[in-house]
mmCIF file of C-alpha atoms (C1' of nucleotides) in Angstrom:
data_model
loop_
_atom_site.group_PDB
_atom_site.id
_atom_site.type_symbol
_atom_site.label_atom_id
_atom_site.label_comp_id
_atom_site.label_asym_id
_atom_site.label_seq_id
_atom_site.Cartn_x
_atom_site.Cartn_y
_atom_site.Cartn_z
ATOM 1 C CA MET A 17 181.306 -58.790 40.504
ATOM 2 C CA LYS A 18 185.013 -58.248 40.599
ATOM 3 C CA LEU A 19 186.872 -59.559 43.615
ATOM 4 C CA THR A 20 190.365 -58.697 44.724
ATOM 5 C CA GLU A 21 192.863 -61.276 45.827
ATOM 6 C CA ALA A 22 192.178 -60.758 49.505
ATOM 7 C CA GLU A 23 188.481 -60.910 48.863
ATOM 8 C CA TRP A 24 188.788 -64.205 47.060
ATOM 9 C CA ALA A 25 190.603 -65.670 50.015
ATOM 10 C CA VAL A 26 187.770 -64.680 52.304
ATOM 11 C CA MET A 27 184.980 -65.657 49.975
ATOM 12 C CA ASN A 28 186.502 -69.054 49.405
ATOM 13 C CA VAL A 29 186.207 -69.794 53.088
ATOM 14 C CA VAL A 30 182.664 -68.540 53.327
ATOM 15 C CA TRP A 31 181.589 -70.506 50.292
ATOM 16 C CA GLU A 32 183.147 -73.621 51.656
ATOM 17 C CA ARG A 33 181.260 -73.451 54.925
ATOM 18 C CA ARG A 34 178.218 -71.791 53.439
ATOM 19 C CA SER A 35 178.479 -69.242 56.243
ATOM 20 C CA ALA A 36 181.159 -68.093 58.610
ATOM 21 C CA VAL A 37 182.069 -65.619 61.300
ATOM 22 C CA ALA A 38 185.152 -63.497 61.031
ATOM 23 C CA ARG A 39 187.231 -65.582 63.388
ATOM 24 C CA GLU A 40 186.587 -68.732 61.431
ATOM 25 C CA VAL A 41 187.745 -67.041 58.310
ATOM 26 C CA LEU A 42 190.803 -65.791 60.083
ATOM 27 C CA GLU A 43 191.675 -69.247 61.301
ATOM 28 C CA ALA A 44 191.227 -70.672 57.861
ATOM 29 C CA VAL A 45 193.489 -68.205 56.103
ATOM 30 C CA GLU A 46 195.878 -67.310 58.873
ATOM 31 C CA GLY A 47 198.523 -69.781 57.874
ATOM 32 C CA ARG A 48 198.762 -68.547 54.326
ATOM 33 C CA THR A 49 198.244 -64.881 54.872
ATOM 34 C CA GLY A 50 199.338 -64.016 58.391
ATOM 35 C CA TRP A 51 196.536 -61.482 58.547
ATOM 36 C CA ALA A 52 195.397 -59.783 61.700
ATOM 37 C CA TYR A 53 191.839 -60.278 62.812
ATOM 38 C CA THR A 54 190.961 -56.719 61.919
ATOM 39 C CA THR A 55 192.227 -57.223 58.404
ATOM 40 C CA VAL A 56 189.732 -59.983 57.920
ATOM 41 C CA LYS A 57 187.022 -57.800 59.334
ATOM 42 C CA THR A 58 187.858 -54.969 56.997
ATOM 43 C CA VAL A 59 187.868 -57.157 53.945
ATOM 44 C CA MET A 60 184.574 -58.663 54.977
ATOM 45 C CA SER A 61 183.017 -55.268 55.496
ATOM 46 C CA ARG A 62 184.030 -54.288 52.023
ATOM 47 C CA LEU A 63 182.502 -57.476 50.706
ATOM 48 C CA VAL A 64 179.265 -56.563 52.419
ATOM 49 C CA ASP A 65 179.460 -53.097 50.895
ATOM 50 C CA LYS A 66 179.890 -54.453 47.429
ATOM 51 C CA GLY A 67 177.078 -56.919 47.892
ATOM 52 C CA ALA A 68 179.045 -60.147 47.898
ATOM 53 C CA LEU A 69 178.292 -61.023 51.494
ATOM 54 C CA LYS A 70 175.483 -60.353 53.837
ATOM 55 C CA GLY A 71 176.029 -60.240 57.568
ATOM 56 C CA ARG A 72 173.420 -61.189 60.095
ATOM 57 C CA LYS A 73 173.956 -60.275 63.694
ATOM 58 C CA ARG A 74 173.612 -63.177 66.058
ATOM 59 C CA GLY A 75 174.051 -61.957 69.588
ATOM 60 C CA ASN A 76 177.416 -60.448 69.856
ATOM 61 C CA THR A 77 178.854 -61.531 66.566
ATOM 62 C CA VAL A 78 178.016 -61.328 62.913
ATOM 63 C CA VAL A 79 177.482 -64.383 60.776
ATOM 64 C CA PHE A 80 178.245 -63.836 57.135
ATOM 65 C CA GLU A 81 176.807 -65.654 54.202
ATOM 66 C CA PRO A 82 177.446 -65.265 50.518
ATOM 67 C CA LEU A 83 175.122 -63.238 48.361
ATOM 68 C CA ILE A 84 176.801 -64.309 45.175
ATOM 69 C CA SER A 85 177.612 -67.824 44.159
ATOM 70 C CA ARG A 86 181.057 -69.123 43.669
ATOM 71 C CA GLU A 87 180.179 -70.057 40.109
ATOM 72 C CA GLN A 88 179.033 -66.567 39.412
ATOM 73 C CA ALA A 89 182.260 -65.098 40.702
ATOM 74 C CA ARG A 90 184.300 -67.631 38.829
ATOM 75 C CA ARG A 91 182.488 -66.905 35.632
ATOM 76 C CA SER A 92 183.235 -63.260 35.780
ATOM 77 C CA ALA A 93 186.840 -63.890 36.692
ATOM 78 C CA VAL A 94 187.266 -66.194 33.735
ATOM 79 C CA ARG A 95 185.498 -63.766 31.486
ATOM 80 C CA SER A 96 187.724 -60.992 32.602
ATOM 81 C CA LEU A 97 190.874 -62.996 32.033
ATOM 82 C CA LEU A 98 189.748 -64.016 28.595
ATOM 83 C CA ASP A 99 189.024 -60.446 27.692
ATOM 84 C CA ARG A 100 192.167 -58.850 28.857
ATOM 85 C CA ALA A 101 194.663 -61.530 28.028
ATOM 86 C CA PHE A 102 193.202 -63.599 25.222
ATOM 87 C CA ASP A 103 191.307 -61.115 23.063
ATOM 88 C CA GLY A 104 188.181 -62.613 24.503
ATOM 89 C CA ALA A 105 188.784 -65.627 22.322
ATOM 90 C CA PHE A 106 188.141 -68.962 23.876
ATOM 91 C CA GLY A 107 190.127 -70.647 21.171
ATOM 92 C CA SER A 108 193.395 -68.933 21.919
ATOM 93 C CA PHE A 109 192.797 -69.582 25.535
ATOM 94 C CA VAL A 110 192.449 -73.293 25.039
ATOM 95 C CA GLN A 111 195.437 -73.281 22.814
ATOM 96 C CA HIS A 112 197.393 -71.608 25.510
ATOM 97 C CA MET A 113 196.259 -74.039 28.138
ATOM 98 C CA LEU A 114 197.257 -77.021 26.128
ATOM 99 C CA THR A 115 200.532 -75.810 24.775
ATOM 100 C CA GLN A 116 201.840 -73.485 27.420
ATOM 101 C CA GLU A 117 200.642 -74.688 30.738
ATOM 102 C CA LYS A 118 202.269 -77.770 31.997
ATOM 103 C CA LEU A 119 199.399 -80.066 32.587
ATOM 104 C CA SER A 120 200.116 -83.156 34.534
ATOM 105 C CA SER A 121 198.850 -86.245 32.797
ATOM 106 C CA LYS A 122 196.380 -86.441 35.626
ATOM 107 C CA ASP A 123 195.105 -83.029 34.624
ATOM 108 C CA ARG A 124 194.885 -84.084 31.063
ATOM 109 C CA LEU A 125 193.052 -87.240 31.947
ATOM 110 C CA GLU A 126 190.634 -85.229 33.945
ATOM 111 C CA LEU A 127 190.044 -82.959 31.053
ATOM 112 C CA GLU A 128 189.399 -85.899 28.811
ATOM 113 C CA ARG A 129 187.099 -87.588 31.182
ATOM 114 C CA MET A 130 184.992 -84.521 31.461
ATOM 115 C CA LEU A 131 184.890 -83.978 27.792
ATOM 116 C CA ALA A 132 183.856 -87.530 27.250
ATOM 117 C CA GLU A 133 181.208 -87.255 29.870
ATOM 118 C CA LEU A 134 179.893 -84.186 28.244
ATOM 119 C CA GLU A 135 180.176 -85.508 24.812
ATOM 120 C CA PRO A 136 177.236 -87.755 24.013
ATOM 121 C CA ARG A 137 174.690 -85.306 25.211
ATOM 122 C CA PRO A 138 175.037 -82.697 27.900
ATOM 123 C CA PRO A 139 174.153 -84.742 30.975
ATOM 124 C CA ARG A 140 172.846 -82.450 33.654
ATOM 125 C CA SER A 141 174.892 -82.693 36.755
ATOM 126 C CA ARG A 142 172.931 -84.235 39.569
ATOM 127 C CA LYS A 143 173.181 -81.017 41.464
ATOM 128 C CA GLU A 144 170.822 -79.069 39.345
ATOM 129 C CA ALA A 145 169.490 -76.010 41.083
ATOM 130 C CA SER A 146 172.187 -73.397 41.086
ATOM 131 C CA ARG A 147 170.716 -70.225 39.635
ATOM 132 C CA MET B 19 204.816 -60.504 36.146
ATOM 133 C CA LYS B 20 201.421 -59.208 37.077
ATOM 134 C CA LEU B 21 199.787 -56.759 34.700
ATOM 135 C CA THR B 22 196.835 -54.513 35.342
ATOM 136 C CA GLU B 23 193.979 -54.110 32.960
ATOM 137 C CA ALA B 24 195.351 -50.932 31.422
ATOM 138 C CA GLU B 25 198.742 -52.528 31.104
ATOM 139 C CA TRP B 26 197.323 -55.519 29.270
ATOM 140 C CA ALA B 27 195.689 -53.215 26.773
ATOM 141 C CA VAL B 28 199.008 -51.570 26.043
ATOM 142 C CA MET B 29 201.045 -54.732 26.016
ATOM 143 C CA ASN B 30 198.646 -56.387 23.634
ATOM 144 C CA VAL B 31 199.329 -53.688 21.094
ATOM 145 C CA VAL B 32 203.064 -53.843 21.548
ATOM 146 C CA TRP B 33 203.113 -57.603 21.262
ATOM 147 C CA GLU B 34 201.069 -57.479 18.135
ATOM 148 C CA ARG B 35 203.427 -55.112 16.373
ATOM 149 C CA ARG B 36 206.535 -56.403 18.106
ATOM 150 C CA SER B 37 207.381 -52.789 18.877
ATOM 151 C CA ALA B 38 205.502 -49.531 19.038
ATOM 152 C CA VAL B 39 205.704 -45.879 19.913
ATOM 153 C CA ALA B 40 203.247 -44.302 22.265
ATOM 154 C CA ARG B 41 201.142 -42.697 19.614
ATOM 155 C CA GLU B 42 200.628 -45.972 17.815
ATOM 156 C CA VAL B 43 199.436 -47.546 20.989
ATOM 157 C CA LEU B 44 197.128 -44.656 21.576
ATOM 158 C CA GLU B 45 195.635 -44.963 18.140
ATOM 159 C CA ALA B 46 195.125 -48.653 18.610
ATOM 160 C CA VAL B 47 193.295 -48.413 21.907
ATOM 161 C CA GLU B 48 191.708 -45.008 21.597
ATOM 162 C CA GLY B 49 188.387 -46.300 20.393
ATOM 163 C CA ARG B 50 187.886 -48.684 23.255
ATOM 164 C CA THR B 51 189.408 -46.639 26.031
ATOM 165 C CA GLY B 52 189.145 -42.985 25.153
ATOM 166 C CA TRP B 53 192.485 -42.420 26.809
ATOM 167 C CA ALA B 54 194.518 -39.261 26.526
ATOM 168 C CA TYR B 55 197.961 -39.480 25.051
ATOM 169 C CA THR B 56 199.566 -38.879 28.423
ATOM 170 C CA THR B 57 197.652 -41.746 29.917
ATOM 171 C CA VAL B 58 199.264 -44.104 27.476
ATOM 172 C CA LYS B 59 202.635 -42.609 28.260
ATOM 173 C CA THR B 60 202.143 -43.086 31.962
ATOM 174 C CA VAL B 61 201.093 -46.678 31.630
ATOM 175 C CA MET B 62 204.023 -47.364 29.371
ATOM 176 C CA SER B 63 206.451 -45.777 31.790
ATOM 177 C CA ARG B 64 205.163 -47.994 34.507
ATOM 178 C CA LEU B 65 205.613 -50.976 32.249
ATOM 179 C CA VAL B 66 209.208 -49.971 31.721
ATOM 180 C CA ASP B 67 209.654 -49.603 35.459
ATOM 181 C CA LYS B 68 208.361 -53.045 36.119
ATOM 182 C CA GLY B 69 210.473 -54.540 33.397
ATOM 183 C CA ALA B 70 207.780 -55.512 30.939
ATOM 184 C CA LEU B 71 208.856 -53.090 28.253
ATOM 185 C CA LYS B 72 212.097 -51.533 27.249
ATOM 186 C CA GLY B 73 212.227 -48.180 25.541
ATOM 187 C CA ARG B 74 214.891 -47.174 23.112
ATOM 188 C CA LYS B 75 215.217 -43.551 22.168
ATOM 189 C CA ARG B 76 215.185 -42.901 18.473
ATOM 190 C CA GLY B 77 215.650 -39.233 17.840
ATOM 191 C CA ASN B 78 212.919 -37.424 19.563
ATOM 192 C CA THR B 79 210.697 -40.336 20.377
ATOM 193 C CA VAL B 80 210.915 -43.598 22.252
ATOM 194 C CA VAL B 81 210.313 -46.947 20.618
ATOM 195 C CA PHE B 82 209.129 -49.609 23.008
ATOM 196 C CA GLU B 83 209.541 -53.318 22.726
ATOM 197 C CA PRO B 84 208.427 -56.083 25.034
ATOM 198 C CA LEU B 85 210.803 -57.583 27.523
ATOM 199 C CA ILE B 86 208.431 -60.317 28.476
ATOM 200 C CA SER B 87 206.595 -62.601 26.131
ATOM 201 C CA ARG B 88 202.899 -62.731 25.784
ATOM 202 C CA GLU B 89 202.939 -66.404 26.709
ATOM 203 C CA GLN B 90 204.832 -65.629 29.846
ATOM 204 C CA ALA B 91 202.345 -63.001 30.866
ATOM 205 C CA ARG B 92 199.458 -65.260 30.037
ATOM 206 C CA ARG B 93 200.908 -68.067 32.032
ATOM 207 C CA SER B 94 201.162 -66.024 35.130
ATOM 208 C CA ALA B 95 197.693 -64.604 34.643
ATOM 209 C CA VAL B 96 196.256 -68.084 34.331
ATOM 210 C CA ARG B 97 198.237 -69.269 37.277
ATOM 211 C CA SER B 98 196.995 -66.416 39.336
ATOM 212 C CA LEU B 99 193.385 -67.044 38.395
ATOM 213 C CA LEU B 100 193.701 -70.712 39.196
ATOM 214 C CA ASP B 101 195.184 -69.942 42.552
ATOM 215 C CA ARG B 102 192.763 -67.371 43.710
ATOM 216 C CA ALA B 103 189.554 -68.717 42.286
ATOM 217 C CA PHE B 104 190.018 -72.450 41.843
ATOM 218 C CA ASP B 105 192.149 -73.539 44.792
ATOM 219 C CA GLY B 106 194.978 -73.830 42.348
ATOM 220 C CA ALA B 107 193.300 -76.985 41.142
ATOM 221 C CA PHE B 108 193.277 -77.465 37.459
ATOM 222 C CA GLY B 109 190.551 -80.025 37.826
ATOM 223 C CA SER B 110 187.994 -77.709 39.302
ATOM 224 C CA PHE B 111 188.916 -75.187 36.709
ATOM 225 C CA VAL B 112 188.193 -77.564 33.889
ATOM 226 C CA GLN B 113 185.021 -78.626 35.541
ATOM 227 C CA HIS B 114 183.988 -75.028 35.691
ATOM 228 C CA MET B 115 184.810 -74.434 32.078
ATOM 229 C CA LEU B 116 182.805 -77.377 30.953
ATOM 230 C CA THR B 117 179.779 -76.955 33.122
ATOM 231 C CA GLN B 118 179.550 -73.246 33.716
ATOM 232 C CA GLU B 119 180.920 -71.423 30.766
ATOM 233 C CA LYS B 120 178.823 -71.575 27.719
ATOM 234 C CA LEU B 121 181.058 -73.222 25.241
ATOM 235 C CA SER B 122 179.886 -73.357 21.725
ATOM 236 C CA SER B 123 180.144 -76.803 20.286
ATOM 237 C CA LYS B 124 182.849 -75.337 18.131
ATOM 238 C CA ASP B 125 184.741 -74.454 21.278
ATOM 239 C CA ARG B 126 184.225 -77.896 22.608
ATOM 240 C CA LEU B 127 185.429 -79.467 19.430
ATOM 241 C CA GLU B 128 188.461 -77.281 19.503
ATOM 242 C CA LEU B 129 189.174 -78.362 23.004
ATOM 243 C CA GLU B 130 188.882 -81.980 22.024
ATOM 244 C CA ARG B 131 190.964 -81.667 18.970
ATOM 245 C CA MET B 132 193.808 -80.095 20.826
ATOM 246 C CA LEU B 133 193.567 -82.576 23.553
ATOM 247 C CA ALA B 134 193.741 -85.429 21.122
ATOM 248 C CA GLU B 135 196.655 -83.866 19.367
ATOM 249 C CA LEU B 136 198.506 -83.603 22.588
ATOM 250 C CA GLU B 137 197.491 -86.984 23.753
ATOM 251 C CA PRO B 138 200.253 -88.743 25.637
ATOM 252 C CA ARG B 139 198.435 -92.033 25.358
ATOM 253 C CA PRO B 140 200.472 -93.205 22.419
ATOM 254 C CA PRO B 141 198.772 -95.160 19.739
ATOM 255 C CA ARG B 142 202.316 -95.162 18.521
ATOM 256 C CA SER B 143 204.464 -98.228 18.442
ATOM 257 C CA ARG B 144 204.401 -99.878 21.790
ATOM 258 C CA LYS B 145 208.137 -100.147 21.748
ATOM 259 C CA GLU B 146 208.976 -96.750 23.133
ATOM 260 C CA ALA B 147 206.313 -96.301 25.748
ATOM 261 C CA SER B 148 207.872 -93.330 27.347
ATOM 262 C CA ARG B 149 206.432 -90.054 26.222
ATOM 263 C "C1'" DG C 9 216.572 -18.093 13.528
ATOM 264 C "C1'" DA C 10 211.799 -17.602 15.317
ATOM 265 C "C1'" DC C 11 207.392 -20.545 15.299
ATOM 266 C "C1'" DT C 12 204.757 -24.361 15.687
ATOM 267 C "C1'" DT C 13 204.046 -28.992 16.748
ATOM 268 C "C1'" DG C 14 204.733 -33.088 18.898
ATOM 269 C "C1'" DC C 15 207.183 -35.843 22.189
ATOM 270 C "C1'" DT C 16 209.297 -36.448 26.693
ATOM 271 C "C1'" DG C 17 209.899 -36.480 31.733
ATOM 272 C "C1'" DC C 18 207.596 -34.979 35.928
ATOM 273 C "C1'" DT C 19 203.794 -34.244 38.991
ATOM 274 C "C1'" DA C 20 199.099 -34.861 40.599
ATOM 275 C "C1'" DC C 21 195.242 -36.773 42.491
ATOM 276 C "C1'" DA C 22 191.182 -39.609 43.380
ATOM 277 C "C1'" DA C 23 189.632 -44.274 43.988
ATOM 278 C "C1'" DG C 24 190.805 -48.894 45.111
ATOM 279 C "C1'" DT C 25 193.521 -52.287 47.993
ATOM 280 C "C1'" DG C 26 196.227 -54.323 51.700
ATOM 281 C "C1'" DT C 27 196.877 -54.100 56.266
ATOM 282 C "C1'" DG C 28 196.040 -53.044 60.803
ATOM 283 C "C1'" DG C 29 195.191 -49.939 65.185
ATOM 284 C "C1'" DT C 30 191.678 -48.018 68.815
ATOM 285 C "C1'" DA C 31 187.991 -47.623 71.513
ATOM 286 C "C1'" DG C 32 183.678 -48.834 72.860
ATOM 287 C "C1'" DT C 33 180.499 -52.840 73.936
ATOM 288 C "C1'" DT C 34 178.745 -57.424 74.867
ATOM 289 C "C1'" DA C 35 179.024 -61.621 77.159
ATOM 290 C "C1'" DC C 36 181.163 -65.209 79.826
ATOM 291 C "C1'" DT C 37 183.586 -66.435 84.510
ATOM 292 C "C1'" DG C 38 184.199 -66.514 88.971
ATOM 293 C "C1'" DC D 12 178.528 -57.818 90.039
ATOM 294 C "C1'" DA D 13 183.382 -56.823 88.662
ATOM 295 C "C1'" DG D 14 186.991 -58.387 85.542
ATOM 296 C "C1'" DT D 15 188.393 -60.234 81.354
ATOM 297 C "C1'" DA D 16 188.041 -61.889 76.850
ATOM 298 C "C1'" DA D 17 186.087 -61.407 72.431
ATOM 299 C "C1'" DC D 18 183.497 -58.643 69.085
ATOM 300 C "C1'" DT D 19 182.198 -54.799 66.583
ATOM 301 C "C1'" DA D 20 182.382 -50.202 64.293
ATOM 302 C "C1'" DC D 21 185.300 -46.652 62.826
ATOM 303 C "C1'" DC D 22 189.699 -44.626 61.434
ATOM 304 C "C1'" DA D 23 194.314 -44.624 59.425
ATOM 305 C "C1'" DC D 24 197.830 -44.937 56.083
ATOM 306 C "C1'" DA D 25 200.792 -46.431 52.544
ATOM 307 C "C1'" DC D 26 200.866 -48.328 47.970
ATOM 308 C "C1'" DT D 27 198.680 -49.257 43.465
ATOM 309 C "C1'" DT D 28 195.926 -48.068 39.537
ATOM 310 C "C1'" DG D 29 193.421 -45.119 36.364
ATOM 311 C "C1'" DT D 30 193.662 -40.938 34.357
ATOM 312 C "C1'" DA D 31 195.642 -36.824 33.031
ATOM 313 C "C1'" DG D 32 197.945 -31.897 33.110
ATOM 314 C "C1'" DC D 33 202.203 -29.105 32.471
ATOM 315 C "C1'" DA D 34 206.438 -27.349 31.043
ATOM 316 C "C1'" DG D 35 210.436 -27.891 28.548
ATOM 317 C "C1'" DC D 36 213.051 -29.726 24.569
ATOM 318 C "C1'" DA D 37 213.619 -31.581 19.615
ATOM 319 C "C1'" DA D 38 212.465 -31.075 14.779
ATOM 320 C "C1'" DG D 39 210.377 -29.563 10.790
ATOM 321 C "C1'" DT D 40 208.703 -24.942 8.409
ATOM 322 C "C1'" DC D 41 209.258 -20.576 6.259
#
DNA sequence: GACTTGCTGCTACAAGTGTGGTAGTTACTG
DNA sequence: CAGTAACTACCACACTTGTAGCAGCAAGTC
């Protein structure tokens, strides 16, 4: 599932709240984007068309919920970046991250912590069931 | 500098050879893409327009060379991914990489190695505790 | 010098994307 | 119940992206 920039902005809001109506999404992104209400609606319709959202009519309005998980979308975004920009090679990607991107030491610590945590034996995160 | 998928394919070839004419690019990507010669030309023209390539006429043909570095392009691609899909937060990105992407243990080792190599925590002399 | 071949600069055109307007419809408010 | 506010579905339109055709010009061939 490939999402456009605008679609990410919308999906991020819906994922965060687990479900949302158009106006909520608008309010959440308005500051950054300056979109009109109808713009949000259009983007959301397209997301329904492409199977990323499902809308359920409740009275007058439509409540949207995600049909794809954030992790799923993230995976394919990462995959796609790796393929087009890093020859699909994880190694060159990591190399890039560590040498080219300016990581704050906080970032680096985070990275370490996670590695360490993962190191002894892949500990399942406590939040297990996520397809 | 934001590149499209087709543009990445072309730029990758040019970066690899440091310079290339259209036909070389075509030959390099033909297998994967099945593009026509003119398709390559069009993409390359657009790359010139947006300042990613410069073309220098040599006799009949045009030799292209990159105006932007691969690292530069990669940086902005990574940045863009982080922003749209990970709230711009490096932390959640790393978390994703470690929990969601299937890293081979080789990948993980690589990640560790580089991290260690870059480690700011200096086991160096404690005299210069600055960077 | 006339031909052939390959390269170039335009032009095209459909699908995807960003952005939003309109009009009809539902539901609250007095 | 009439008026207003809020929603929805549909339409519009410019710009980008993928993909390529065409016609003219340069260069090697006999």
